[in-house]
Short mmCIF file of C-alpha atoms in Angstrom, two decimals:
data_model
loop_
_atom_site.label_atom_id
_atom_site.label_comp_id
_atom_site.label_asym_id
_atom_site.label_seq_id
_atom_site.Cartn_x
_atom_site.Cartn_y
_atom_site.Cartn_z
CA UNK F 40 7.88 -2.73 44.01
CA UNK F 41 11.65 -1.71 44.43
CA UNK F 42 12.93 -1.24 47.96
CA UNK F 43 14.98 1.68 48.93
CA UNK F 44 18.63 1.26 48.07
CA UNK F 45 21.28 3.91 47.54
CA UNK F 46 24.45 3.26 45.60
CA UNK F 47 26.59 4.90 42.92
CA UNK F 48 25.42 8.13 41.34
CA UNK F 49 24.08 7.87 37.74
CA UNK F 50 24.17 10.86 35.36
CA UNK F 51 23.01 11.49 31.82
CA UNK F 52 25.88 12.41 29.55
CA UNK F 53 24.23 12.16 26.10
CA UNK F 54 20.83 12.29 24.57
CA UNK F 55 19.32 11.74 21.11
CA UNK F 56 15.85 11.78 19.67
CA UNK F 57 13.97 11.42 16.38
CA UNK F 58 10.38 12.43 16.97
CA UNK F 59 7.42 13.97 15.07
CA UNK F 60 8.84 17.34 16.06
CA UNK F 61 12.13 16.85 14.40
CA UNK F 62 15.46 15.08 13.93
CA UNK F 63 17.16 15.76 17.23
CA UNK F 64 16.64 16.80 20.85
CA UNK F 65 16.95 20.51 20.01
CA UNK F 66 14.08 20.37 17.56
CA UNK F 67 12.00 18.27 20.10
CA UNK F 68 12.54 20.83 22.77
CA UNK F 69 12.01 23.87 20.56
CA UNK F 70 8.79 22.31 19.22
CA UNK F 71 7.43 21.58 22.67
CA UNK F 72 8.10 25.05 24.00
CA UNK F 73 6.54 26.60 20.81
CA UNK F 74 3.32 24.58 21.46
CA UNK F 75 3.71 22.97 18.00
CA UNK F 76 2.04 19.71 17.09
CA UNK F 77 3.78 16.99 15.22
CA UNK F 78 0.56 15.33 14.28
CA UNK F 79 -0.60 15.53 10.68
CA UNK F 80 -2.90 13.93 8.14
CA UNK F 81 -1.26 11.16 6.15
CA UNK F 82 -2.46 10.85 2.64
CA UNK F 83 -1.68 7.11 2.35
CA UNK F 84 -3.95 6.36 5.30
CA UNK F 85 -6.67 8.46 3.71
CA UNK F 86 -6.41 6.59 0.47
CA UNK F 87 -6.52 3.29 2.26
CA UNK F 88 -9.77 4.25 3.93
CA UNK F 89 -8.79 4.32 7.53
CA UNK F 90 -11.20 6.11 9.90
CA UNK F 91 -8.17 7.53 11.68
CA UNK F 92 -5.93 8.80 8.95
CA UNK F 93 -3.46 10.94 10.96
CA UNK F 94 -0.51 10.47 13.27
CA UNK F 95 2.74 11.65 14.46
CA UNK F 96 5.25 10.66 11.77
CA UNK F 97 8.94 11.10 12.54
CA UNK F 98 11.19 12.25 9.69
CA UNK F 99 13.14 9.75 7.58
CA UNK F 100 16.84 9.28 8.69
CA UNK F 101 19.88 8.44 6.78
CA UNK F 102 22.14 5.84 8.40
CA UNK F 103 24.57 4.85 5.62
CA UNK F 104 27.26 6.84 7.56
CA UNK F 105 26.51 4.80 10.73
CA UNK F 106 26.86 1.58 8.77
CA UNK F 107 30.13 2.27 6.95
CA UNK F 108 32.98 -0.05 6.63
CA UNK F 109 32.70 -3.45 8.23
CA UNK F 110 29.25 -2.40 9.59
CA UNK F 111 27.80 -2.23 6.05
CA UNK F 112 26.91 -5.91 6.40
CA UNK F 113 24.29 -4.91 9.00
CA UNK F 114 22.21 -2.94 6.50
CA UNK F 115 20.05 -6.03 5.61
CA UNK F 116 18.68 -6.07 9.07
CA UNK F 117 17.72 -2.49 9.29
CA UNK F 118 14.16 -1.32 8.61
CA UNK F 119 12.60 2.03 9.48
CA UNK F 120 12.24 1.37 13.22
CA UNK F 121 15.87 0.10 13.51
CA UNK F 122 17.02 3.22 11.57
CA UNK F 123 15.25 5.52 13.89
CA UNK F 124 16.86 3.74 16.91
CA UNK F 125 20.37 3.69 15.43
CA UNK F 126 20.19 7.41 14.54
CA UNK F 127 18.93 8.50 17.90
CA UNK F 128 21.45 6.36 19.78
CA UNK F 129 24.29 7.80 17.61
CA UNK F 130 23.24 11.29 18.65
CA UNK F 131 23.40 10.32 22.33
CA UNK F 132 26.79 8.62 21.99
CA UNK F 133 28.18 11.59 20.00
CA UNK F 134 27.01 14.06 22.63
CA UNK F 135 28.51 11.94 25.44
CA UNK F 136 31.71 11.75 23.34
CA UNK F 137 31.98 7.99 23.86
CA UNK F 138 34.44 5.99 21.96
CA UNK F 139 33.47 2.33 20.88
CA UNK F 140 33.54 0.22 23.90
CA UNK F 141 33.68 3.26 26.23
CA UNK F 142 37.10 2.25 27.35
CA UNK F 143 36.00 -1.04 28.99
CA UNK F 144 33.58 -2.85 26.65
CA UNK F 145 32.67 -5.40 29.33
CA UNK F 146 31.34 -2.49 31.55
CA UNK F 147 29.34 -0.86 28.75
CA UNK F 148 25.80 -2.21 28.35
CA UNK F 149 22.65 -1.67 26.36
CA UNK F 150 19.01 -1.70 27.45
CA UNK F 151 16.18 -0.87 25.08
CA UNK F 152 12.50 -0.77 24.99
CA UNK F 153 10.74 -1.88 21.88
CA UNK F 154 8.11 -4.34 20.48
CA UNK F 155 8.52 -7.31 18.28
CA UNK F 156 8.83 -6.50 14.67
CA UNK F 157 5.75 -6.72 12.39
CA UNK F 158 5.76 -7.67 8.74
CA UNK F 159 4.73 -4.83 6.27
CA UNK F 160 1.09 -5.21 5.23
CA UNK F 161 2.10 -5.54 1.45
CA UNK F 162 4.35 -8.41 2.36
CA UNK F 163 1.53 -10.23 4.09
CA UNK F 164 -0.89 -9.47 1.24
CA UNK F 165 1.54 -10.82 -1.32
CA UNK F 166 2.10 -14.09 0.73
CA UNK F 167 -1.68 -14.44 1.03
CA UNK F 168 -2.33 -13.98 -2.71
CA UNK F 169 0.49 -16.37 -3.45
CA UNK F 170 -1.16 -19.00 -1.23
CA UNK F 171 -4.49 -18.51 -2.90
CA UNK F 172 -2.90 -18.89 -6.27
CA UNK F 173 -0.82 -22.00 -5.59
CA UNK F 174 -2.31 -23.48 -2.36
CA UNK F 175 1.01 -25.05 -1.36
CA UNK F 176 1.92 -24.12 2.25
CA UNK F 177 5.44 -25.57 1.92
CA UNK F 178 6.04 -23.44 -1.22
CA UNK F 179 4.74 -20.38 0.57
CA UNK F 180 7.12 -21.08 3.49
CA UNK F 181 10.15 -21.53 1.29
CA UNK F 182 9.36 -18.21 -0.55
CA UNK F 183 9.58 -16.17 2.68
CA UNK F 184 12.59 -13.96 3.26
CA UNK F 185 14.98 -15.93 5.54
CA UNK F 186 15.85 -12.72 7.41
CA UNK F 187 12.24 -11.95 8.27
CA UNK F 188 12.45 -14.05 11.49
CA UNK F 189 15.51 -12.09 12.64
CA UNK F 190 13.89 -8.79 11.75
CA UNK F 191 10.96 -9.67 13.87
CA UNK F 192 12.84 -10.43 17.09
CA UNK F 193 12.45 -7.75 19.78
CA UNK F 194 16.19 -7.71 20.66
CA UNK F 195 17.43 -6.96 17.13
CA UNK F 196 18.01 -3.27 17.95
CA UNK F 197 19.87 -4.27 21.09
CA UNK F 198 22.19 -6.55 19.11
CA UNK F 199 22.81 -3.91 16.42
CA UNK F 200 23.66 -1.18 18.97
CA UNK F 201 26.00 -3.58 20.78
CA UNK F 202 27.91 -4.36 17.55
CA UNK F 203 28.01 -0.65 16.40
CA UNK F 204 29.32 0.60 19.81
CA UNK F 205 31.18 -2.40 20.93
CA UNK F 206 29.11 -2.75 24.11
CA UNK F 207 29.77 -6.17 25.74
CA UNK F 208 28.30 -5.53 29.22
CA UNK F 209 24.81 -6.13 30.60
CA UNK F 210 22.00 -6.23 27.95
CA UNK F 211 18.23 -6.22 28.20
CA UNK F 212 15.33 -5.75 25.84
CA UNK F 213 12.07 -4.73 27.45
CA UNK F 214 8.74 -5.21 25.57
CA UNK F 215 5.97 -4.03 27.97
CA UNK F 216 3.98 -1.87 25.52
CA UNK F 217 3.89 1.74 26.60
CA UNK F 218 6.18 1.20 29.61
CA UNK F 219 8.98 -0.42 27.58
CA UNK F 220 11.52 2.35 27.32
CA UNK F 221 10.70 3.79 30.70
CA UNK F 222 11.59 0.47 32.23
CA UNK F 223 14.65 0.17 30.00
CA UNK F 224 16.00 3.40 31.32
CA UNK F 225 15.18 2.38 34.84
CA UNK F 226 17.00 -0.97 34.38
CA UNK F 227 20.01 0.80 33.01
CA UNK F 228 20.00 3.12 36.00
CA UNK F 229 20.00 0.05 38.29
CA UNK F 230 22.84 -1.66 36.41
CA UNK F 231 25.09 1.31 37.01
CA UNK F 232 23.85 2.16 40.59
CA UNK F 233 24.42 -1.46 41.72
CA UNK F 234 27.92 -1.69 40.22
CA UNK F 235 27.14 -4.07 37.32
CA UNK F 236 28.13 -1.57 34.59
CA UNK F 237 29.78 1.88 34.31
CA UNK F 238 28.01 3.09 31.07
CA UNK F 239 24.66 2.15 29.64
CA UNK F 240 23.16 3.13 26.28
CA UNK F 241 19.43 3.01 26.84
CA UNK F 242 16.18 4.10 25.25
CA UNK F 243 13.51 2.95 22.97
CA UNK F 244 12.06 3.02 19.45
CA UNK F 245 8.73 2.16 17.93
CA UNK F 246 6.81 2.30 14.63
CA UNK F 247 3.06 2.86 15.17
CA UNK F 248 1.78 4.79 12.23
CA UNK F 249 1.28 1.69 10.06
CA UNK F 250 -1.82 -0.36 9.05
CA UNK F 251 -1.49 -3.23 11.64
CA UNK F 252 -1.27 -1.01 14.64
CA UNK F 253 -3.89 1.37 13.26
CA UNK F 254 -6.22 -1.52 12.73
CA UNK F 255 -5.68 -2.93 16.13
CA UNK F 256 -6.11 0.17 18.17
CA UNK F 257 -9.05 1.28 16.02
CA UNK F 258 -10.80 -2.08 16.85
CA UNK F 259 -10.04 -1.42 20.54
CA UNK F 260 -11.67 2.04 20.24
CA UNK F 261 -8.57 3.67 21.71
CA UNK F 262 -7.79 6.22 18.96
CA UNK F 263 -9.07 9.65 18.39
CA UNK F 264 -11.28 10.19 15.34
CA UNK F 265 -10.89 13.93 14.93
CA UNK F 266 -10.01 13.65 11.17
CA UNK F 267 -10.97 17.38 10.59
CA UNK F 268 -8.68 18.63 13.31
CA UNK F 269 -5.73 16.17 13.58
CA UNK F 270 -3.36 18.61 15.37
CA UNK F 271 -6.02 19.01 18.11
CA UNK F 272 -6.83 15.36 18.42
CA UNK F 273 -4.34 14.55 21.14
CA UNK F 274 -5.72 16.45 24.20
CA UNK F 275 -4.66 14.95 27.53
CA UNK F 276 -6.81 15.95 30.52
CA UNK F 277 -9.25 17.80 28.36
CA UNK F 278 -12.86 17.19 28.99
CA UNK F 279 -13.61 16.45 25.29
CA UNK F 280 -10.70 14.08 24.62
CA UNK F 281 -11.72 11.02 22.59
CA UNK F 282 -8.62 8.89 22.44
CA UNK F 283 -4.89 8.94 21.69
CA UNK F 284 -2.87 9.53 18.55
CA UNK F 285 -0.37 6.97 17.31
CA UNK F 286 3.14 8.23 16.58
CA UNK F 287 6.63 6.77 15.90
CA UNK F 288 10.10 7.77 16.86
CA UNK F 289 13.03 7.04 19.06
CA UNK F 290 14.79 8.37 22.11
CA UNK F 291 18.17 7.25 23.68
CA UNK F 292 20.26 8.39 26.56
CA UNK F 293 23.77 7.63 27.66
CA UNK F 294 23.87 6.90 31.42
CA UNK F 295 27.13 6.92 33.20
CA UNK F 296 28.55 6.48 36.67
CA UNK F 297 29.33 10.02 38.00
CA UNK F 298 32.94 9.62 38.87
CA UNK F 299 33.76 8.03 35.60
CA UNK F 300 32.01 10.85 33.65
CA UNK F 301 33.80 13.45 35.62
CA UNK F 302 37.24 11.68 35.21
CA UNK F 303 36.89 11.83 31.51
CA UNK F 304 35.63 15.44 31.40
CA UNK F 305 32.02 14.56 30.31
CA UNK F 306 29.32 17.09 31.07
CA UNK F 307 26.34 15.74 33.11
CA UNK F 308 23.08 16.87 31.60
CA UNK F 309 20.92 15.53 34.47
CA UNK F 310 21.06 12.86 37.16
CA UNK F 311 18.78 9.83 37.42
CA UNK F 312 18.11 9.16 41.16
CA UNK F 313 15.11 6.83 41.20
CA UNK F 314 13.11 4.21 39.48
CA UNK F 315 10.03 2.22 40.44
CA UNK F 316 7.90 -0.27 38.59
CA UNK F 317 4.71 -2.18 39.39
CA UNK F 318 2.00 -4.41 37.92
CA UNK F 319 -1.69 -3.61 38.05
CA UNK F 320 -2.93 -7.21 38.15
CA UNK F 321 -6.26 -5.78 36.93
CA UNK F 322 -7.00 -5.87 33.21
CA UNK F 323 -4.97 -6.07 30.07
CA UNK F 324 -6.30 -2.84 28.44
CA UNK F 325 -7.49 -0.83 31.40
CA UNK F 326 -5.77 0.57 34.43
CA UNK F 327 -7.53 0.41 37.75
CA UNK F 328 -9.78 3.49 38.14
CA UNK F 329 -8.23 4.32 41.52
CA UNK F 330 -4.74 4.46 39.95
CA UNK F 331 -3.36 1.86 42.41
CA UNK F 332 -0.67 0.40 40.16
CA UNK F 333 0.48 3.82 39.02
CA UNK F 334 0.69 4.98 42.62
CA UNK F 335 2.82 2.06 43.57
CA UNK F 336 5.26 2.74 40.82
CA UNK F 337 5.61 6.41 41.83
CA UNK F 338 6.00 5.53 45.48
CA UNK F 339 8.67 2.95 44.61
CA UNK F 340 10.53 5.51 42.44
CA UNK F 341 10.48 8.16 45.29
CA UNK F 342 11.70 5.54 47.81
CA UNK F 343 14.45 4.53 45.45
CA UNK F 344 15.52 8.20 45.19
CA UNK F 345 15.22 8.73 48.91
CA UNK F 346 12.88 11.63 48.56
CA UNK F 347 9.30 12.72 49.56
CA UNK F 348 6.49 13.72 47.23
CA UNK F 349 6.84 17.40 48.19
CA UNK F 350 10.42 17.27 46.83
CA UNK F 351 9.13 16.75 43.24
CA UNK F 352 8.76 20.11 41.29
CA UNK F 353 7.33 18.71 38.07
CA UNK F 354 5.54 15.63 36.85
CA UNK F 355 5.69 14.58 33.21
CA UNK F 356 2.46 12.60 33.09
CA UNK F 357 1.84 9.48 30.89
CA UNK F 358 -1.19 11.60 29.81
CA UNK F 359 -2.48 9.57 26.85
CA UNK F 360 -5.64 11.54 26.13
CA UNK F 361 -7.99 8.53 26.69
CA UNK F 362 -11.09 8.70 28.80
CA UNK F 363 -9.70 6.02 31.12
CA UNK F 364 -6.08 6.82 31.66
CA UNK F 365 -6.15 10.48 32.43
CA UNK F 366 -8.51 10.52 35.52
CA UNK F 367 -6.88 7.29 36.74
CA UNK F 368 -3.44 8.85 36.59
CA UNK F 369 -4.83 12.06 38.21
CA UNK F 370 -6.22 9.97 41.12
CA UNK F 371 -2.85 8.25 41.56
CA UNK F 372 -1.05 11.58 41.75
CA UNK F 373 -3.52 12.94 44.32
CA UNK F 374 -3.18 9.75 46.38
CA UNK F 375 0.62 10.15 46.17
CA UNK F 376 0.23 13.61 47.76
CA UNK F 377 -2.53 12.76 50.26
CA UNK F 378 -0.23 12.96 53.25
CA UNK F 379 1.98 15.81 51.93
CA UNK F 380 1.84 19.36 53.19
CA UNK F 381 1.89 20.52 49.66
CA UNK F 382 -0.46 19.45 46.68
CA UNK F 383 0.82 18.01 43.53
CA UNK F 384 3.28 20.10 41.40
CA UNK F 385 2.67 21.23 37.83
CA UNK F 386 1.86 18.40 35.41
CA UNK F 387 2.16 18.22 31.58
CA UNK F 388 1.91 15.56 28.87
CA UNK F 389 4.26 15.63 25.78
CA UNK F 390 1.82 13.38 24.04
CA UNK F 391 -0.37 16.38 23.26
CA UNK F 392 2.29 17.43 20.78
CA UNK F 393 4.04 14.19 19.90
CA UNK F 394 1.22 11.67 19.87
CA UNK F 395 1.85 8.35 21.58
CA UNK F 396 5.19 6.78 20.77
CA UNK F 397 4.23 3.65 22.79
CA UNK F 398 7.47 1.68 23.42
CA UNK F 399 9.50 4.83 22.83
CA UNK F 400 7.52 7.32 24.92
CA UNK F 401 9.21 6.72 28.25
CA UNK F 402 12.79 7.44 27.00
CA UNK F 403 11.70 10.42 25.00
CA UNK F 404 9.79 11.85 27.97
CA UNK F 405 12.81 11.29 30.19
CA UNK F 406 14.70 13.46 27.75
CA UNK F 407 11.99 16.09 27.99
CA UNK F 408 12.44 16.01 31.81
CA UNK F 409 16.20 16.46 31.52
CA UNK F 410 15.77 19.42 29.29
CA UNK F 411 13.15 20.96 31.75
CA UNK F 412 15.60 20.54 34.58
CA UNK F 413 18.48 22.12 32.63
CA UNK F 414 16.57 25.09 31.30
CA UNK F 415 14.15 25.80 34.17
CA UNK F 416 11.24 25.74 31.71
CA UNK F 417 8.29 23.41 32.04
CA UNK F 418 6.75 22.29 28.64
CA UNK F 419 3.07 22.80 28.09
CA UNK F 420 0.14 20.47 27.35
CA UNK F 421 -1.61 21.80 24.26
CA UNK F 422 -5.28 21.40 23.32
CA UNK F 423 -6.64 21.80 26.79
CA UNK F 424 -9.62 23.97 26.25
CA UNK F 425 -11.53 22.78 29.35
CA UNK F 426 -9.99 20.75 32.05
CA UNK F 427 -11.69 17.46 32.89
CA UNK F 428 -13.21 17.98 36.42
CA UNK F 429 -12.02 14.48 37.27
CA UNK F 430 -8.45 15.51 36.76
CA UNK F 431 -8.09 18.57 39.16
CA UNK F 432 -4.31 19.02 38.59
CA UNK F 433 -2.22 22.07 37.78
CA UNK F 434 -2.00 21.08 34.14
CA UNK F 435 0.37 23.36 32.24
CA UNK F 436 -2.05 24.47 29.54
CA UNK F 437 -1.08 28.09 29.08
CA UNK F 438 2.31 27.61 27.39
CA UNK F 439 5.73 26.95 28.96
CA UNK F 440 6.17 28.03 32.50
CA UNK F 441 9.49 29.16 34.03
CA UNK F 442 10.41 27.56 37.34
CA UNK F 443 13.46 26.74 39.48
CA UNK F 444 12.73 22.99 39.24
CA UNK F 445 15.17 20.63 40.90
CA UNK F 446 13.47 17.24 40.61
CA UNK F 447 11.17 15.81 37.93
CA UNK F 448 9.07 12.58 37.93
CA UNK F 449 8.26 10.82 34.62
CA UNK F 450 5.36 8.33 34.33
CA UNK F 451 4.81 5.54 31.84
CA UNK F 452 1.97 3.06 32.06
CA UNK F 453 1.34 0.28 29.62
CA UNK F 454 -1.17 -2.18 28.12
CA UNK F 455 -0.81 -5.41 29.98
CA UNK F 456 -0.80 -3.58 33.28
CA UNK F 457 2.79 -2.48 33.66
CA UNK F 458 3.85 0.86 35.27
CA UNK F 459 7.21 2.65 35.39
CA UNK F 460 8.28 5.96 37.05
CA UNK F 461 11.62 7.67 36.76
CA UNK F 462 12.98 10.42 39.03
CA UNK F 463 15.58 12.83 37.55
CA UNK F 464 17.41 15.67 39.31
CA UNK F 465 19.00 18.80 37.91
CA UNK F 466 22.78 18.43 37.96
CA UNK F 467 24.45 21.56 39.32
CA UNK F 468 26.69 23.27 36.92
#
């Protein structure tokens, strides 16, 4: 758990997102406020016979413009996940108006949250059939694409972004399942706050709507099976929820030291003021029912920010729509406010509309918090027809709610028992 430390101020100067609600942050935010679901039935999964044949699929992106000139050589490393990441990061850099290297390349770093790459199922099937046909392991090995190892490394996206944006400062790839990009943003915040960097490009990307992940999470019994009503399948905090919905996408932010941002005329979109992380030390796939690990991450984030629970005006919950997560998170929030003169603030979960972006959810939801702070609108949680009695929170289930919010807390909790909480503050105009 992080100890309280105060240092340089860190602001968000750029944001980019590719999500099931659209190709940029504007479409993400508009879709959330409209209560629109990005989840849909996917014909390829239906034809393949999956019991869960729906998900949150982000739109295809075109990256040839990003890989022009000398960067064209990088195209061979870029699959769909990398393309989502590069496009979202390019949006953030463009909004921040950052030149390559950001003036001092050695002070410009990259932290990302993602998971190791996985081979496409047709590639695995072809290798298996080849082995059955010839039965020669050495020949099978020699027939593999020599770039497949590099495409599978978790830090590939970090390396690509560093090359594209001439970032030569601190680097880190975080692979902690659903907590990955939340921790990546937090670590980027620390790098700037503690004087190790001036600018950080940070975020996450993941690709979940594919056979391997669908098979794995289906076997775990973690996915919703509402095939007849896919857009109503992700229902965080609802009494009748039956699992989460897989999605894919990417979200990236440019974090910058405040005085540097002001000196170059950049417009701060929000301020990151706190970060906390913890480990459950409980089970790999379950959180402790009392929410202990989540509580410790939130306490650490508030201590890092130098604020009290009652200072928080909005909580963007991890809110996965599973039987286990939602009440555990609710208990953690109630425990956080046990000694506070005020109860918990309004809570919502973007996963009700996006599905679960896993390694990318933390950074995308940090962007959602930044937009809520800037607009004074709290995004809703859709599909809550009857609140689970075990939750007992002010869940925003009636559409967006206006409010003069100043501070937002964003939670991410992951398989393996990792937890991360971020605190963002509205930046005064």
